[in-house]
Amino acid sequence: MIPEIEELYQEVILDHSRRPRNFGELPDAAVRVHGDNPACGDEIHLAVKFDAAGGLEDIKFTGRGCAISQASASLMTMKLKGKSREEVKNMFRAFHDLVTEEATEVSKTLGDLRVMQGVRKFPQRVKCAMLPWRAVEQALEQGAGEATVSTEPA
Ligand code: ZN
């Protein structure tokens, strides 16, 4: 058990890390993104299927890593499934602010994602929390095929 997890919203996070939602393969995915967080050893494979308007019709992931990275991916997929591109981008910014900025008003649209707020005190954990979001950002940019992202500069 990571000591600092005590300070986070541990019940929700542990629940999602133990029983991740939207975990599995997405055979007809349009884009697959492999994300790495070498600082912690987290890995995520994100698969996205777009609807006609370019929104996230379906999104699934597999991967392994710390509780924060896996719970963040689980919570993220629940939140983003069915959302438009614009909504996804707005959510990305709101979540990024949530985990990186001090004393800002937390966007209510984030809902359950707010449980990740505690990571802002732990810079290494911010990378864990952001990993799946980096992957979805890349998926939107890429649109099709396969891609790789890392939390560390190449
Ligand atoms: Zn991690």
Tab-separated table of C-alpha atoms and ligand atoms in Angstrom:
chain	number	residue	atom	x	y	z
A	1	MET	CA	0.000	0.000	0.000
A	2	ILE	CA	1.287	3.420	-0.962
A	3	PRO	CA	1.288	5.585	2.183
A	4	GLU	CA	0.063	8.739	0.493
A	5	ILE	CA	-3.020	6.958	-0.765
A	6	GLU	CA	-4.315	7.308	2.792
A	7	GLU	CA	-4.770	10.977	2.048
A	8	LEU	CA	-6.676	10.469	-1.155
A	9	TYR	CA	-10.252	9.466	-1.528
A	10	GLN	CA	-9.090	5.959	-0.975
A	11	GLU	CA	-12.320	4.024	-1.050
A	12	VAL	CA	-13.393	5.116	-4.503
A	13	ILE	CA	-9.886	4.896	-5.882
A	14	LEU	CA	-9.252	1.433	-4.496
A	15	ASP	CA	-12.615	0.209	-5.722
A	16	HIS	CA	-11.867	1.385	-9.258
A	17	SER	CA	-8.338	0.011	-9.198
A	18	ARG	CA	-9.556	-3.398	-8.044
A	19	ARG	CA	-12.586	-3.564	-10.313
A	20	PRO	CA	-11.801	-1.242	-13.206
A	21	ARG	CA	-14.782	-0.273	-15.380
A	22	ASN	CA	-14.563	-0.422	-19.166
A	23	PHE	CA	-11.591	-2.752	-18.804
A	24	GLY	CA	-11.023	-5.016	-21.773
A	25	GLU	CA	-10.466	-5.161	-25.497
A	26	LEU	CA	-12.357	-3.134	-28.086
A	27	PRO	CA	-12.061	-5.195	-31.276
A	28	ASP	CA	-13.449	-2.554	-33.651
A	29	ALA	CA	-11.508	0.373	-32.202
A	30	ALA	CA	-10.511	3.164	-34.584
A	31	VAL	CA	-7.432	4.108	-32.623
A	32	ARG	CA	-5.279	2.438	-30.014
A	33	VAL	CA	-2.868	4.345	-27.824
A	34	HIS	CA	-0.196	2.801	-25.677
A	35	GLY	CA	0.713	5.027	-22.748
A	36	ASP	CA	3.736	4.670	-20.490
A	37	ASN	CA	4.613	6.284	-17.210
A	38	PRO	CA	8.203	5.136	-16.686
A	39	ALA	CA	8.528	7.037	-13.402
A	40	CYS	CA	6.074	4.631	-11.777
A	41	GLY	CA	5.954	1.703	-14.195
A	42	ASP	CA	2.340	2.304	-15.211
A	43	GLU	CA	1.091	1.137	-18.587
A	44	ILE	CA	-2.209	1.693	-20.308
A	45	HIS	CA	-3.588	0.507	-23.607
A	46	LEU	CA	-6.487	2.713	-24.577
A	47	ALA	CA	-8.855	1.836	-27.409
A	48	VAL	CA	-11.362	4.312	-28.801
A	49	LYS	CA	-14.211	4.062	-31.261
A	50	PHE	CA	-15.653	7.283	-32.697
A	51	ASP	CA	-19.227	8.034	-33.698
A	52	ALA	CA	-20.126	9.782	-36.967
A	53	ALA	CA	-19.600	13.218	-35.395
A	54	GLY	CA	-16.199	12.271	-34.003
A	55	GLY	CA	-17.380	11.799	-30.429
A	56	LEU	CA	-16.291	8.926	-28.212
A	57	GLU	CA	-18.811	6.217	-28.985
A	58	ASP	CA	-16.885	3.633	-27.004
A	59	ILE	CA	-13.712	3.582	-24.976
A	60	LYS	CA	-11.960	0.737	-23.208
A	61	PHE	CA	-8.600	0.085	-21.662
A	62	THR	CA	-6.283	-2.568	-20.403
A	63	GLY	CA	-3.079	-2.072	-18.512
A	64	ARG	CA	-1.260	-2.486	-15.282
A	65	GLY	CA	0.279	-0.188	-12.763
A	66	CYS	CA	-0.402	1.580	-9.514
A	67	ALA	CA	-3.859	2.100	-8.044
A	68	ILE	CA	-3.899	5.762	-9.067
A	69	SER	CA	-3.223	5.108	-12.748
A	70	GLN	CA	-5.715	2.271	-13.023
A	71	ALA	CA	-8.437	4.056	-11.054
A	72	SER	CA	-7.892	7.217	-13.090
A	73	ALA	CA	-8.316	5.239	-16.314
A	74	SER	CA	-11.461	3.553	-15.003
A	75	LEU	CA	-13.041	6.819	-13.845
A	76	MET	CA	-12.003	8.562	-17.052
A	77	THR	CA	-13.567	6.000	-19.381
A	78	MET	CA	-16.828	6.118	-17.431
A	79	LYS	CA	-16.871	9.887	-17.724
A	80	LEU	CA	-15.882	10.208	-21.381
A	81	LYS	CA	-17.931	7.460	-22.979
A	82	GLY	CA	-20.549	9.060	-25.242
A	83	LYS	CA	-19.015	12.542	-25.022
A	84	SER	CA	-18.312	14.837	-27.972
A	85	ARG	CA	-14.771	15.873	-28.920
A	86	GLU	CA	-15.352	19.308	-27.444
A	87	GLU	CA	-16.610	17.862	-24.167
A	88	VAL	CA	-13.600	15.562	-23.979
A	89	LYS	CA	-11.206	18.467	-24.508
A	90	ASN	CA	-12.952	20.563	-21.878
A	91	MET	CA	-12.891	17.648	-19.457
A	92	PHE	CA	-9.176	17.139	-20.128
A	93	ARG	CA	-8.460	20.745	-19.179
A	94	ALA	CA	-10.689	20.596	-16.113
A	95	PHE	CA	-9.067	17.376	-14.930
A	96	HIS	CA	-5.569	18.695	-15.577
A	97	ASP	CA	-6.379	21.778	-13.496
A	98	LEU	CA	-7.872	19.575	-10.796
A	99	VAL	CA	-4.698	17.549	-10.303
A	100	THR	CA	-2.130	20.304	-10.845
A	101	GLU	CA	-3.457	23.587	-9.460
A	102	GLU	CA	-3.790	24.706	-5.896
A	103	ALA	CA	-6.818	26.511	-4.531
A	104	THR	CA	-8.815	26.772	-7.700
A	105	GLU	CA	-12.510	26.191	-7.790
A	106	VAL	CA	-13.176	22.624	-8.766
A	107	SER	CA	-15.349	22.234	-11.820
A	108	LYS	CA	-18.626	20.524	-10.915
A	109	THR	CA	-18.759	18.855	-14.307
A	110	LEU	CA	-15.956	16.572	-13.137
A	111	GLY	CA	-18.269	14.577	-10.874
A	112	ASP	CA	-16.554	11.423	-9.557
A	113	LEU	CA	-13.259	12.503	-11.081
A	114	ARG	CA	-12.914	14.890	-8.171
A	115	VAL	CA	-11.707	12.003	-6.010
A	116	MET	CA	-8.364	12.379	-7.793
A	117	GLN	CA	-7.829	15.880	-6.442
A	118	GLY	CA	-5.523	14.645	-3.662
A	119	VAL	CA	-2.756	13.753	-6.114
A	120	ARG	CA	-1.887	17.430	-6.601
A	121	LYS	CA	0.181	17.206	-3.424
A	122	PHE	CA	2.329	14.472	-4.976
A	123	PRO	CA	3.991	15.482	-8.269
A	124	GLN	CA	4.949	11.891	-9.146
A	125	ARG	CA	1.331	10.811	-8.676
A	126	VAL	CA	0.109	13.532	-11.030
A	127	LYS	CA	1.809	11.631	-13.856
A	128	CYS	CA	-0.019	8.453	-12.815
A	129	ALA	CA	-3.369	10.259	-12.808
A	130	MET	CA	-2.709	12.045	-16.102
A	131	LEU	CA	-1.467	8.981	-18.000
A	132	PRO	CA	-4.863	7.816	-19.323
A	133	TRP	CA	-5.754	11.427	-20.167
A	134	ARG	CA	-2.559	11.839	-22.175
A	135	ALA	CA	-3.582	8.697	-24.030
A	136	VAL	CA	-7.082	9.944	-24.836
A	137	GLU	CA	-5.691	13.309	-25.917
A	138	GLN	CA	-3.401	11.460	-28.323
A	139	ALA	CA	-6.299	9.305	-29.538
A	140	LEU	CA	-8.273	12.425	-30.493
A	141	GLU	CA	-5.279	13.906	-32.257
A	142	GLN	CA	-4.411	10.707	-34.047
A	143	GLY	CA	-7.942	9.730	-35.119
A	144	ALA	CA	-6.960	6.318	-36.450
A	145	GLY	CA	-4.287	3.672	-36.184
A	146	GLU	CA	-1.866	3.261	-33.322
A	147	ALA	CA	0.150	5.649	-31.225
A	148	THR	CA	2.381	5.800	-28.188
A	149	VAL	CA	2.574	8.420	-25.468
A	150	SER	CA	4.813	8.813	-22.470
A	151	THR	CA	4.693	11.022	-19.401
A	152	GLU	CA	8.444	11.554	-19.829
A	153	PRO	CA	9.952	13.640	-22.619
A	154	ALA	CA	11.410	11.446	-25.366
B	1	ZN	ZN	1.608	5.131	-11.004
